[in-house]
Every structure is written in structure tokens, then in C-alpha cells.
PDB file of C-alpha atoms in Angstrom:
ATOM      1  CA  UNK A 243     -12.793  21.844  -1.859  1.00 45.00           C
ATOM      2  CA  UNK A 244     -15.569  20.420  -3.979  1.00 46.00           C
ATOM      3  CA  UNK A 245     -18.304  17.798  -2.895  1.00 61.00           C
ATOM      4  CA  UNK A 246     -17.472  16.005  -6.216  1.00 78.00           C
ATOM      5  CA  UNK A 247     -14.656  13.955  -5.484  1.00 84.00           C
ATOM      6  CA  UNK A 248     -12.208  12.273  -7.561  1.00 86.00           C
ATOM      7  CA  UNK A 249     -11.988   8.683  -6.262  1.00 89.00           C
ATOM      8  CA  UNK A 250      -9.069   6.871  -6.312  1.00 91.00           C
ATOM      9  CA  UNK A 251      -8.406   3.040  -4.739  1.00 95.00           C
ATOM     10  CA  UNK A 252      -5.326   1.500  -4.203  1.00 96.00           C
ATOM     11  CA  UNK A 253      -3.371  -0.663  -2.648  1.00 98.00           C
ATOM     12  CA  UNK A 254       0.461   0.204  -0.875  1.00 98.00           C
ATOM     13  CA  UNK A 255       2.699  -1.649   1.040  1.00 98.00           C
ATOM     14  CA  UNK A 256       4.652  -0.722   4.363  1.00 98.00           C
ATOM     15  CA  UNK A 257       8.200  -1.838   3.856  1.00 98.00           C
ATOM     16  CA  UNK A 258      10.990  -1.406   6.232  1.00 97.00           C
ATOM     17  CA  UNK A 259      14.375  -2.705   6.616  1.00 96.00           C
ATOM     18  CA  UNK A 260      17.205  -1.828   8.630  1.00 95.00           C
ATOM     19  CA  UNK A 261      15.406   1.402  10.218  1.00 95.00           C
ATOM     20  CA  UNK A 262      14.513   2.500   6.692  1.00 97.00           C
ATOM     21  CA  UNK A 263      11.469   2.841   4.809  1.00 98.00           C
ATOM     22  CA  UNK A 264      11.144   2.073   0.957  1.00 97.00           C
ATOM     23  CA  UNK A 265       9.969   4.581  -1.097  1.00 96.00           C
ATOM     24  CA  UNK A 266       9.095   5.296  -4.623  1.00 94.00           C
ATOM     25  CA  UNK A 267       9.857   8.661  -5.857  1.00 91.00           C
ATOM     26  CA  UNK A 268       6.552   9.923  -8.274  1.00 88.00           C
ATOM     27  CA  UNK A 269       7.114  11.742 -11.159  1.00 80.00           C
ATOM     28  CA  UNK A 270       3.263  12.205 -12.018  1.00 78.00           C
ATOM     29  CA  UNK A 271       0.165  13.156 -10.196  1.00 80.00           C
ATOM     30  CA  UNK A 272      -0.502  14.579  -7.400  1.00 83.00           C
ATOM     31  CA  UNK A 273       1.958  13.011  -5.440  1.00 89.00           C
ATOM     32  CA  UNK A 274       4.704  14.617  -7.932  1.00 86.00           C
ATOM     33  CA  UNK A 275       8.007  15.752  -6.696  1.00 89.00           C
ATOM     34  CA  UNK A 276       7.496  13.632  -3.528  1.00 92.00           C
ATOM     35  CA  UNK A 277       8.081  10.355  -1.912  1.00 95.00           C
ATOM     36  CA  UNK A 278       5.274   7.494  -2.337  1.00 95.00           C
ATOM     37  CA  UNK A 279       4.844   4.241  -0.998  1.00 97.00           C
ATOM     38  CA  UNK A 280       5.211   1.801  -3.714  1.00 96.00           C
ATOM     39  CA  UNK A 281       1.903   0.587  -4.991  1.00 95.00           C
ATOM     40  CA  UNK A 282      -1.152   2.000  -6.744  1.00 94.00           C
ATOM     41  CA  UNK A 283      -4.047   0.787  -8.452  1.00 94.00           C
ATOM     42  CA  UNK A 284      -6.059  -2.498  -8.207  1.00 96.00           C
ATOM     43  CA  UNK A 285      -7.122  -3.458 -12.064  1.00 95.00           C
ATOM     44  CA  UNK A 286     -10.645  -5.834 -13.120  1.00 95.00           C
ATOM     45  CA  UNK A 287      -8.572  -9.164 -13.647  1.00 96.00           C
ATOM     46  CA  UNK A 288      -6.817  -8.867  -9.855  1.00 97.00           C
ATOM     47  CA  UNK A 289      -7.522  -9.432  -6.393  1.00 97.00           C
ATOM     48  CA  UNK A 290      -6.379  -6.946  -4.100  1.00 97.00           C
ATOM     49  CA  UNK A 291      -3.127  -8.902  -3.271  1.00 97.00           C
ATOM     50  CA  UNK A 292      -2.340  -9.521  -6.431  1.00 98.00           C
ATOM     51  CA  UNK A 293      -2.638  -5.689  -7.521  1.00 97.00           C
ATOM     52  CA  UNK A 294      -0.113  -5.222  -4.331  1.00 98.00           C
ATOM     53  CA  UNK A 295       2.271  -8.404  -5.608  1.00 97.00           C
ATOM     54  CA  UNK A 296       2.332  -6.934  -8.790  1.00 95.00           C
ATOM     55  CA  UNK A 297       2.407  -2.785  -8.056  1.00 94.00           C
ATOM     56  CA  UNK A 298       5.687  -3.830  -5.447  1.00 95.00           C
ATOM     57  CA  UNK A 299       7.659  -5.637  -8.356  1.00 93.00           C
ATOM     58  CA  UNK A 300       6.886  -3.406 -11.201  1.00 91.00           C
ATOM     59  CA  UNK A 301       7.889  -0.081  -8.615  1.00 91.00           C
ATOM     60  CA  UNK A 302      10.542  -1.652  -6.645  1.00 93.00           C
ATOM     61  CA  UNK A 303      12.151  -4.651  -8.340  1.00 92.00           C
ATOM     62  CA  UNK A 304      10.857  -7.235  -5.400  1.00 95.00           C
ATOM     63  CA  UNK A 305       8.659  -9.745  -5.179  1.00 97.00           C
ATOM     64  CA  UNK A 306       6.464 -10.180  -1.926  1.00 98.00           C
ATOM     65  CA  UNK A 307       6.777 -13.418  -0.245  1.00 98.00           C
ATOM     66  CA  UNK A 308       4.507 -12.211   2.708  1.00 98.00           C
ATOM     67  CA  UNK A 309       2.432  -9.789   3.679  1.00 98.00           C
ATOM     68  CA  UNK A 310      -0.366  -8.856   6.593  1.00 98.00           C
ATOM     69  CA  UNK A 311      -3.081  -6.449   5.329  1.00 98.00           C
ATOM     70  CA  UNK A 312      -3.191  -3.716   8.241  1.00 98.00           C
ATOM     71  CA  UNK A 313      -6.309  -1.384   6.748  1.00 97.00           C
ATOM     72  CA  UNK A 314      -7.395   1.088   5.284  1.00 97.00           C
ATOM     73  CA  UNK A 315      -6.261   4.794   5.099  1.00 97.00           C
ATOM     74  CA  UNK A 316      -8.047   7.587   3.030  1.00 96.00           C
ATOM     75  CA  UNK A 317      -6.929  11.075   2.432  1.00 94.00           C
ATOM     76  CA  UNK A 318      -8.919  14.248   0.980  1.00 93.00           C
ATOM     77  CA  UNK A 319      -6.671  16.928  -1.222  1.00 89.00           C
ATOM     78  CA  UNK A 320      -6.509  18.324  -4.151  1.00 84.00           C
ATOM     79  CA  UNK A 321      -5.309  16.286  -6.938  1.00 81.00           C
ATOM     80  CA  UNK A 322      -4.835  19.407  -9.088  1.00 78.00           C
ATOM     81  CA  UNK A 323      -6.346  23.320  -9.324  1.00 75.00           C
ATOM     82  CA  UNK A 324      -9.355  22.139 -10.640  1.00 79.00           C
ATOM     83  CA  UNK A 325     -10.522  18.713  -8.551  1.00 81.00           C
ATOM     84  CA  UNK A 326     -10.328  17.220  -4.899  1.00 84.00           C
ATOM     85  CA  UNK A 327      -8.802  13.980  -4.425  1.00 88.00           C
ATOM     86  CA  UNK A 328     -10.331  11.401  -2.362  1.00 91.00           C
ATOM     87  CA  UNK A 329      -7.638   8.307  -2.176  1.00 93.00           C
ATOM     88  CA  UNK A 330      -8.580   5.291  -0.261  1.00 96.00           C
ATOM     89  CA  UNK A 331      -5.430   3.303   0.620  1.00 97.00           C
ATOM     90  CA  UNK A 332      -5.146  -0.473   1.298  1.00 98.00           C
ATOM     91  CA  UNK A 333      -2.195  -0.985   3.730  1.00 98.00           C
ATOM     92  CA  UNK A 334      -0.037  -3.554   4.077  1.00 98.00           C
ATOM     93  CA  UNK A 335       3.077  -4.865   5.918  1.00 98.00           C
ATOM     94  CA  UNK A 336       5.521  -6.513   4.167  1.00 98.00           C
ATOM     95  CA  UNK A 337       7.256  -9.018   6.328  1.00 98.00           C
ATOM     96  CA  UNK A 338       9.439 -11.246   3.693  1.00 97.00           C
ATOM     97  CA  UNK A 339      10.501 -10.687   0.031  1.00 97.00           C
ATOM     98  CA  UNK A 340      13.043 -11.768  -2.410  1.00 97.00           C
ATOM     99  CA  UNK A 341      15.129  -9.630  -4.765  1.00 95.00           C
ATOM    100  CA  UNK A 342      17.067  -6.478  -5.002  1.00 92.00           C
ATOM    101  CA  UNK A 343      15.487  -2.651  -4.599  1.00 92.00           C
ATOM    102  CA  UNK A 344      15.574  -1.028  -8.132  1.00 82.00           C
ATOM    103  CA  UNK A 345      16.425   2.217  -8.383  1.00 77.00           C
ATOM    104  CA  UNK A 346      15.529   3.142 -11.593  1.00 70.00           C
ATOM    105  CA  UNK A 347      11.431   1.739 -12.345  1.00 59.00           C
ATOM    106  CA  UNK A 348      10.936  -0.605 -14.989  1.00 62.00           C
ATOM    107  CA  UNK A 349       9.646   1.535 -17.388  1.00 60.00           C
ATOM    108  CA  UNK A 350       5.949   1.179 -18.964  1.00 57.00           C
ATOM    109  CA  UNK A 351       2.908   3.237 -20.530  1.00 57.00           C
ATOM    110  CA  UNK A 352       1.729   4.694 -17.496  1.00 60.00           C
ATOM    111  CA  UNK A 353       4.397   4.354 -15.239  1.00 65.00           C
ATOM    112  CA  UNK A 354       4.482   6.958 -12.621  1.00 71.00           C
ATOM    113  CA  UNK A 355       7.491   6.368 -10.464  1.00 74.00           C
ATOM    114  CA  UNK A 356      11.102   6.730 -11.045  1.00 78.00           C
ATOM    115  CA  UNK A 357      12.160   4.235  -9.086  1.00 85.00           C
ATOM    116  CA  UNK A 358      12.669   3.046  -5.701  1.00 92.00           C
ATOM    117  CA  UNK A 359      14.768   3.469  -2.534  1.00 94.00           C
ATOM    118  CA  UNK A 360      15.583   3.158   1.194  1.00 96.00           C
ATOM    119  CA  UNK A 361      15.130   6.492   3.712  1.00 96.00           C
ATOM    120  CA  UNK A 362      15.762   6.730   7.154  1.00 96.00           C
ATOM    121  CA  UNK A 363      12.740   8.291   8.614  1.00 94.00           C
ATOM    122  CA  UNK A 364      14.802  11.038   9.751  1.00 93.00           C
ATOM    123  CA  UNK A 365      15.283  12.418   6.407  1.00 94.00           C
ATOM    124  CA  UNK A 366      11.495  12.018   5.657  1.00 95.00           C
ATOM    125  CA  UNK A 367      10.053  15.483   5.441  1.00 92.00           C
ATOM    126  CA  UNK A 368       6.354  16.504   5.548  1.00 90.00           C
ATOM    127  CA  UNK A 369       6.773  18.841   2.625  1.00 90.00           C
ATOM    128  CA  UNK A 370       8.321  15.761   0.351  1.00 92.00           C
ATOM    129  CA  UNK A 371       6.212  13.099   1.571  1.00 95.00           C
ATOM    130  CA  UNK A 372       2.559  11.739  -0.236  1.00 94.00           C
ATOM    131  CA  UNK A 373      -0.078  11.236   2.448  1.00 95.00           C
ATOM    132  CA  UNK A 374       0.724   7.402   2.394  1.00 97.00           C
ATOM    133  CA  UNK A 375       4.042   7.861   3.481  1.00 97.00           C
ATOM    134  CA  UNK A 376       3.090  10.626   6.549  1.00 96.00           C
ATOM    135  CA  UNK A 377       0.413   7.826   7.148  1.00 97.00           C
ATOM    136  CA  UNK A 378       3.544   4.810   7.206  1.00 97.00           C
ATOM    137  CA  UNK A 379       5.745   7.129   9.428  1.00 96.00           C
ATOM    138  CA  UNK A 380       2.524   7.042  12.244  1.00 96.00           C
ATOM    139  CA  UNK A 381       2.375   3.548  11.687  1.00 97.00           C
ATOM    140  CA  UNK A 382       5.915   2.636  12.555  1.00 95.00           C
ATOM    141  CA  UNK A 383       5.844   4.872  15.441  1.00 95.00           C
ATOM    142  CA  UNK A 384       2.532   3.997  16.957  1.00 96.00           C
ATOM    143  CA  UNK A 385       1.648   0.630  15.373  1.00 96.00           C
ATOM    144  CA  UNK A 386      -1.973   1.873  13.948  1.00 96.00           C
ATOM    145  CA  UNK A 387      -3.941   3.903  11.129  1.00 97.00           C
ATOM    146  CA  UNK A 388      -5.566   6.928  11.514  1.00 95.00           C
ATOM    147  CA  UNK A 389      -9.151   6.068  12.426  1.00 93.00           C
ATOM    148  CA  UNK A 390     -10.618   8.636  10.283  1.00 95.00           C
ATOM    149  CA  UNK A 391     -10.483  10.458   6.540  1.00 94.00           C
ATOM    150  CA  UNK A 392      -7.406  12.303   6.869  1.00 93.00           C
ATOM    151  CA  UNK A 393      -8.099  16.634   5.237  1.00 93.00           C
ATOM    152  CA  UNK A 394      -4.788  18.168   3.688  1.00 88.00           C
ATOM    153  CA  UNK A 395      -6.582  21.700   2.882  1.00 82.00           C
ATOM    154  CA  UNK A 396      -3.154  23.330   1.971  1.00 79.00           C
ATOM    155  CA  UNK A 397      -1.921  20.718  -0.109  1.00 79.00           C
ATOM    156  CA  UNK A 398       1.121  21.328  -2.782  1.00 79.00           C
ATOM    157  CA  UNK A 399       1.453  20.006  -6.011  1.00 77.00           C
ATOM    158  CA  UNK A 400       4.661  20.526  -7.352  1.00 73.00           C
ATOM    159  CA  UNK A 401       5.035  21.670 -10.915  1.00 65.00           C
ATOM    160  CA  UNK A 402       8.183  19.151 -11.275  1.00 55.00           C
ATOM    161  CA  UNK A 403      10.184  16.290 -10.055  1.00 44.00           C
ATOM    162  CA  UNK A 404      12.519  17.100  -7.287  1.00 43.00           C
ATOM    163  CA  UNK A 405      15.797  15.826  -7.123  1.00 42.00           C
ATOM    164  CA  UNK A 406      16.874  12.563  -5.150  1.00 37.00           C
ATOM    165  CA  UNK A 407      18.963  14.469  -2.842  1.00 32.00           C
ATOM    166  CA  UNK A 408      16.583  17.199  -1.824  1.00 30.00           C
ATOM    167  CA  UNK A 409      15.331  14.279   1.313  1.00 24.00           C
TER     168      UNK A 409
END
């Protein structure tokens, strides 16, 4: 991997109900073909909780009524042949929200998710999963974030969207 490092920031919610965790499935990026927590980038104009109040309604369809911010994660992998990745991840916990899980996104210039859904963590697979969502699964199990830059050196991008029921 290189020393010159794509940066990313973001900000991504932890969302569970009913045993299950809600997902986003990507259709761009290097998180293509897998399963994302919703979220994503924080523009000039917001404040980190309003990037997350406003990434979880345009992915998902809800809107956050609270929310406790639990850290930071960051992750080093390639984002494609040519560059390394280095995403630093904002975490929160979403404890109340109103509205209905979309399943299809709300469509935009620069959307990157095809909508959102509910998994039992039992059908959550390592190989179909972003870092984000390998990150939420330790959460959930252990209540804490990896204390340290997490390395994927044999990271896959896949060349295409998977399908829904490949999880």
C-alpha cells in the first residue's frame, strides 16, 4: 500500500432493531457489492450531526430523533488498484427515530446506495460486509471500537453490485 493516502471522513450510524442491523447496500466505491452502514460524508454548511441527520434520511427513509456519538473508527484499504483508502468513521448509536426503512434510496446526483434494509447478524458475512459494518458487528457484541487503525491488506473490490439475496 502507498504512504499517500486517500482520506475520507464520515459520519455512520449504528442502528438496530429487533436483533437486526440496518444496512445500506452500495452500489459505488469501494464498498461496492457490499453492505454499508448508512451514512457518509460531512459537507462545509453542516455540523457533524447534521451530516448524520441528513446521510440517515436520504439512505434509509428515517429521520433520527436521538442519537449518542460512540467514536471514532478508521480503516486502511485499497479504495481501488491504483490508491489506498484511509476512512475515518464517526460512530453513532441511534436510539429513537421516526419513519419507515426505504428500500429503494431516494435517488440523487451522487447517490451511492440502493437502498436500505434490516439483517440479522447471522446472515452478515465478512466477504459482503464494508469495514463499518465488521466494525458495528464488534460493537454489538462487545459494546466498544477498535482502539486502533484497523489494515485490510487483502481487500476486494467487486467489479459489480451483488444481488440482495446473496446475504
Amino acid at each position: 500500500m502507498s504512504a499517500d493516502y486517500n482520506r475520507r471522513l464520515g459520519v455512520y450510524a449504528i442502528c438496530e432493531k429487533d436483533g437486526k442491523l440496518l444496512v445500506v447496500d452500495k452500489r459505488t466505491g469501494p464498498y461496492r457489492g457490499r453492505i454499508d452502514l448508512p451514512g457518509g460524508g460531512i459537507e462545509s454548511f453542516e455540523t457533524i450531526e447534521e451530516a448524520l441527520k441528513r446521510e440517515i434520511r436520504e439512505e434509509t427513509g428515517l429521520n433520527v430523533i436521538e442519537s449518542v456519538r460512540l467514536g471514532m473508527s478508521d480503516f486502511l484499504l485499497p479504495f481501488s488498484a491504483e490508491e489506498t483508502g484511509y476512512h475515518m468513521a464517526i460512530m453513532y448509536h441511534l436510539l429513537s427515530w421516526e419513519g419507515s426503512v426505504t428500500p429503494v434510496a431516494n435517488q440523487f446526483s451522487g447517490q451511492d446506495a440502493d437502498g436500505a434494509r434490516w439483517v440479522h447478524p447471522d446472515d452478515i458475512k465478512v466477504e459482503t460486509a464494508s469495514p463499518l459494518v465488521i466494525e458495528a458487528m464488534k460493537w454489538l457484541k462487545t459494546g466498544s471500537l477498535t482502539d486502533h487503525t484497523t489494515v485490510f491488506d487483502h481487500w476486494t473490490i467487486h467489479s459489480k453490485t451483488t444481488q440482495h439475496d446473496t446475504f
